[in-house]
Amino acid sequence: MRVKKIITVCLLGLLASMGAAASAQDLLDGVKARGTLRVAVEGTYPPFNFKDKKTGELTGFDIEFARALAGKLGVKAEFVATEWVGILAGLQVGKYDAIISEVTMTPKREAEFDFSRPYTYSTAQLILRKDDKAEYRDFVSLKGKSVGVGQGSSYAETLNAVGGINVKTYVSAPLNLQDLANGRIDAALNDRLLVPYMIQEAKLPLRVAAAIGDIQKQGIPFKKNNPKFKAAVDTAIADMIRDGSYARISQKWFGLDASRLPSR
């Protein structure tokens, strides 16, 4: 009986250790086994990620960057379009492996997720009506004004922290710009890489105003405690920068290399 008990205990211990090893599997192992990297994008954020009007297929900087990155990992990118307001919550519950949709690296987000090395650097850019001659050089100068930003964006957090600014959030950039053109808000705030494209596409009487605030870093968030995945993604990004493939994609969509710190 004692021998049987010992064998039983040993078997239970072995099974427990196997279960623990399985639960501790790094994200990279799952991605490699599946052959796909499940990537979340907003899908309505040109020129980063949006649906081509002719084909209905996702396109943009983030899409091309994600495909190239997945190729470096030896897998294919599989895209999941989801509204920005719930994109981080979806990552937390495992709906996808990572987000490649210009997620700014903030202390709050870095406490909840691990991030890759930054893959774009940018700043906040103000947008005003063409007939508005006002100039705002910092966030404080916007006190008393109504400013439109993306729902769930880091810009909303920044403006609310300043105080005294009427912050209005939008589910999409086109709605934000339309309200600005119609005089419902005084200014809009968005990413400097995005703004020239937005204004060109909107065909509204708007102008690019000052870049304000600190330089922001955008990275790829994923669930914590996946060191192999982080190392592989960081290496892939570095390889893309070194071999010029990153610069080619960035120049195509922005006319500049977004992996370099912007001059102020």
Coordinates of C-alpha atoms in Angstrom, one line a residue:
M1 CA 0.0 0.0 0.0
R2 CA 2.8 2.4 0.9
V3 CA 4.5 1.8 -2.5
K4 CA 1.2 2.5 -4.3
K5 CA 0.8 5.7 -2.3
I6 CA 4.3 6.8 -3.2
I7 CA 3.7 6.1 -6.8
T8 CA 0.4 7.9 -6.7
V9 CA 1.9 11.0 -5.1
C10 CA 4.7 11.0 -7.6
L11 CA 2.3 10.8 -10.5
L12 CA 0.2 13.6 -9.1
G13 CA 3.3 15.7 -8.6
L14 CA 4.4 15.0 -12.2
L15 CA 1.0 16.0 -13.6
A16 CA 1.0 19.1 -11.5
S17 CA 4.4 20.1 -12.8
M18 CA 3.4 19.4 -16.4
G19 CA 0.3 21.6 -15.9
A20 CA 2.4 24.4 -14.4
A21 CA 4.8 24.2 -17.3
A22 CA 2.0 24.3 -19.8
S23 CA 0.4 27.3 -18.1
A24 CA 3.7 29.1 -18.1
Q25 CA 4.2 28.7 -21.8
D26 CA 5.5 31.9 -23.4
L27 CA 3.3 33.7 -25.9
L28 CA 6.0 33.2 -28.6
D29 CA 5.6 29.4 -28.3
G30 CA 1.8 29.7 -29.0
V31 CA 2.3 32.1 -31.9
K32 CA 4.9 29.8 -33.5
A33 CA 2.7 26.7 -33.0
R34 CA -0.3 28.4 -34.5
G35 CA 1.7 30.0 -37.3
T36 CA -0.1 33.3 -36.9
L37 CA 0.3 36.5 -34.9
R38 CA -3.2 37.7 -33.9
V39 CA -2.9 41.5 -34.1
A40 CA -5.6 44.0 -33.0
V41 CA -6.0 47.2 -34.9
E42 CA -8.7 49.9 -34.7
G43 CA -9.3 49.7 -38.4
T44 CA -10.6 53.2 -38.8
Y45 CA -7.5 55.2 -38.2
P46 CA -5.9 56.3 -41.5
P47 CA -3.1 56.3 -42.5
F48 CA -2.2 53.9 -39.7
N49 CA -4.8 51.2 -40.2
F50 CA -8.1 51.5 -42.2
K51 CA -10.1 49.8 -44.9
D52 CA -9.3 50.5 -48.5
K53 CA -12.4 52.1 -50.1
K54 CA -11.9 50.1 -53.3
T55 CA -11.1 46.6 -51.9
G56 CA -12.5 46.7 -48.4
E57 CA -9.2 45.2 -47.1
L58 CA -7.2 46.6 -44.2
T59 CA -4.3 48.8 -45.2
G60 CA -2.0 51.5 -43.8
F61 CA 1.3 51.8 -42.0
D62 CA 0.4 49.5 -39.1
I63 CA -0.9 46.8 -41.4
E64 CA 2.3 46.7 -43.5
F65 CA 4.5 47.0 -40.4
A66 CA 2.6 44.1 -38.7
R67 CA 3.0 41.9 -41.7
A68 CA 6.7 42.6 -42.0
L69 CA 7.1 42.0 -38.2
A70 CA 5.2 38.7 -38.3
G71 CA 7.4 37.7 -41.3
K72 CA 10.5 38.3 -39.1
L73 CA 9.0 36.0 -36.5
G74 CA 8.3 33.3 -39.2
V75 CA 4.5 33.6 -39.0
K76 CA 1.7 35.4 -40.7
A77 CA -0.2 38.4 -39.3
E78 CA -3.9 37.8 -38.6
F79 CA -5.9 41.0 -38.0
V80 CA -8.7 41.7 -35.6
A81 CA -10.4 45.1 -36.1
T82 CA -11.9 46.4 -32.8
E83 CA -13.1 49.8 -31.5
W84 CA -10.4 51.7 -29.7
V85 CA -12.4 52.2 -26.5
G86 CA -12.2 48.4 -25.8
I87 CA -9.0 47.4 -27.5
L88 CA -6.9 47.1 -24.3
A89 CA -9.6 45.2 -22.5
G90 CA -9.7 42.7 -25.4
L91 CA -6.0 42.1 -25.1
Q92 CA -6.3 41.5 -21.3
V93 CA -8.8 38.7 -21.9
G94 CA -6.8 37.1 -24.7
K95 CA -8.9 38.0 -27.8
Y96 CA -5.6 38.6 -29.6
D97 CA -1.8 38.4 -29.0
A98 CA -0.8 42.0 -29.4
I99 CA -2.0 45.4 -30.5
I100 CA -0.3 47.3 -33.4
S101 CA -2.4 50.4 -33.5
E102 CA -0.3 53.3 -32.3
V103 CA -0.6 52.6 -28.5
T104 CA 1.2 55.3 -26.6
M105 CA 3.4 53.9 -23.8
T106 CA 2.1 55.5 -20.6
P107 CA 3.0 54.5 -17.0
K108 CA -0.6 53.3 -16.5
R109 CA -0.6 51.1 -19.5
E110 CA 2.9 49.8 -18.8
A111 CA 1.7 48.8 -15.3
E112 CA -0.9 46.6 -17.0
F113 CA 0.9 45.2 -20.0
D114 CA 4.4 44.6 -21.3
F115 CA 5.5 46.6 -24.3
S116 CA 8.0 46.1 -27.2
R117 CA 10.6 48.7 -27.7
P118 CA 9.1 51.9 -29.3
Y119 CA 8.5 51.6 -33.0
T120 CA 7.2 55.1 -33.6
Y121 CA 8.0 58.4 -32.0
S122 CA 5.5 61.3 -32.2
T123 CA 4.0 64.4 -30.6
A124 CA 0.5 65.8 -30.1
Q125 CA -0.5 68.1 -32.9
L126 CA -3.3 70.7 -32.7
I127 CA -5.7 71.3 -35.6
L128 CA -7.6 74.6 -36.0
R129 CA -10.0 76.1 -38.5
K130 CA -8.3 78.0 -41.3
D131 CA -10.0 81.2 -40.3
D132 CA -8.9 80.9 -36.6
K133 CA -5.7 82.9 -36.1
A134 CA -5.2 81.8 -32.5
E135 CA -2.0 80.0 -31.5
Y136 CA -1.7 77.6 -28.6
R137 CA 1.9 76.7 -27.6
D138 CA 1.1 74.3 -24.7
F139 CA -1.8 72.5 -23.0
V140 CA -2.3 75.2 -20.4
S141 CA -3.1 77.8 -23.1
L142 CA -6.1 75.6 -24.1
K143 CA -7.9 76.4 -20.8
G144 CA -11.4 77.6 -21.4
K145 CA -11.5 76.0 -24.9
S146 CA -13.4 72.9 -26.2
V147 CA -10.9 70.4 -27.6
G148 CA -11.8 67.2 -29.5
V149 CA -9.8 64.0 -29.0
G150 CA -10.2 60.3 -29.7
Q151 CA -12.2 58.3 -27.2
G152 CA -10.0 56.4 -24.8
S153 CA -6.9 58.2 -26.1
S154 CA -3.9 59.4 -24.0
Y155 CA -4.7 62.9 -25.2
A156 CA -8.0 62.9 -23.2
E157 CA -6.1 61.9 -20.1
T158 CA -3.5 64.6 -20.6
L159 CA -6.1 67.4 -21.2
N160 CA -8.3 66.3 -18.2
A161 CA -5.2 66.4 -16.0
V162 CA -4.5 70.0 -17.0
G163 CA -8.0 71.0 -15.9
G164 CA -10.2 73.8 -17.2
I165 CA -10.4 72.4 -20.7
N166 CA -13.7 71.1 -22.1
V167 CA -12.6 67.8 -23.5
K168 CA -15.0 66.2 -26.0
T169 CA -14.3 62.6 -27.1
Y170 CA -15.0 61.0 -30.5
V171 CA -15.1 57.4 -31.7
S172 CA -13.5 58.5 -35.0
A173 CA -11.2 61.2 -36.3
P174 CA -13.6 62.3 -39.2
L175 CA -16.4 63.1 -36.7
N176 CA -13.9 65.1 -34.7
L177 CA -12.8 67.1 -37.7
Q178 CA -16.3 67.7 -38.9
D179 CA -17.3 69.2 -35.5
L180 CA -14.2 71.4 -35.6
A181 CA -15.0 72.6 -39.1
N182 CA -18.6 73.3 -38.1
G183 CA -17.5 75.4 -35.0
R184 CA -18.8 73.0 -32.4
I185 CA -15.3 72.7 -30.8
D186 CA -12.4 75.1 -30.8
A187 CA -9.6 72.7 -31.7
A188 CA -8.8 69.1 -32.2
L189 CA -5.8 67.2 -31.0
N190 CA -4.2 64.1 -32.6
D191 CA -0.9 62.5 -33.6
R192 CA 1.4 64.6 -35.7
L193 CA 2.0 61.6 -38.0
L194 CA -1.7 61.4 -38.6
V195 CA -2.7 65.0 -38.9
P196 CA -1.5 65.9 -42.5
Y197 CA -3.2 62.8 -43.9
M198 CA -6.4 63.6 -42.0
I199 CA -6.7 67.1 -43.2
Q200 CA -5.9 66.1 -46.8
E201 CA -8.6 63.4 -46.8
A202 CA -11.2 65.4 -44.9
K203 CA -11.2 68.3 -47.5
L204 CA -12.3 70.7 -44.8
P205 CA -11.2 74.3 -44.1
L206 CA -8.7 73.2 -41.4
R207 CA -5.0 73.8 -40.8
V208 CA -2.1 72.2 -38.9
A209 CA -1.3 74.2 -35.8
A210 CA 1.5 73.7 -33.2
A211 CA 2.9 70.5 -32.0
I212 CA 2.6 70.5 -28.2
G213 CA 3.5 68.4 -25.2
D214 CA 6.3 65.8 -24.8
I215 CA 7.5 63.4 -27.4
Q216 CA 5.5 60.2 -27.1
K217 CA 6.6 56.6 -27.7
Q218 CA 4.3 54.1 -29.3
G219 CA 5.0 50.4 -28.7
I220 CA 3.3 47.0 -29.1
P221 CA 1.5 45.9 -25.9
F222 CA 1.0 42.3 -24.9
K223 CA 0.3 40.3 -21.7
K224 CA 2.9 40.4 -19.0
N225 CA 5.5 37.6 -18.3
N226 CA 6.3 36.7 -21.9
P227 CA 10.0 37.4 -22.1
K228 CA 10.7 35.2 -25.2
F229 CA 8.0 37.0 -27.1
K230 CA 9.3 40.5 -26.1
A231 CA 12.9 39.5 -27.1
A232 CA 11.8 38.2 -30.4
V233 CA 9.6 41.2 -31.2
D234 CA 12.3 43.7 -30.2
T235 CA 14.9 41.9 -32.3
A236 CA 12.5 41.9 -35.3
I237 CA 11.9 45.7 -35.0
A238 CA 15.6 46.3 -34.7
D239 CA 16.2 44.1 -37.8
M240 CA 13.6 46.1 -39.8
I241 CA 15.2 49.4 -38.9
R242 CA 18.7 48.0 -39.7
D243 CA 17.7 46.5 -43.1
G244 CA 15.7 49.5 -44.2
S245 CA 12.3 47.8 -44.5
Y246 CA 10.9 49.9 -41.7
A247 CA 12.0 53.2 -43.3
R248 CA 10.5 52.2 -46.7
I249 CA 7.1 51.5 -45.0
S250 CA 7.3 54.7 -42.9
Q251 CA 8.3 56.9 -45.9
K252 CA 5.4 55.6 -47.9
W253 CA 2.8 56.6 -45.4
F254 CA 4.3 59.6 -43.6
G255 CA 7.1 60.9 -45.8
L256 CA 9.5 60.5 -42.9
D257 CA 11.2 57.8 -40.8
A258 CA 8.9 57.6 -37.7
S259 CA 11.5 55.4 -35.8
R260 CA 13.6 58.6 -35.3
L261 CA 12.9 61.1 -32.6
P262 CA 11.2 64.2 -34.0
S263 CA 12.9 67.5 -33.9
R264 CA 11.2 70.2 -31.8

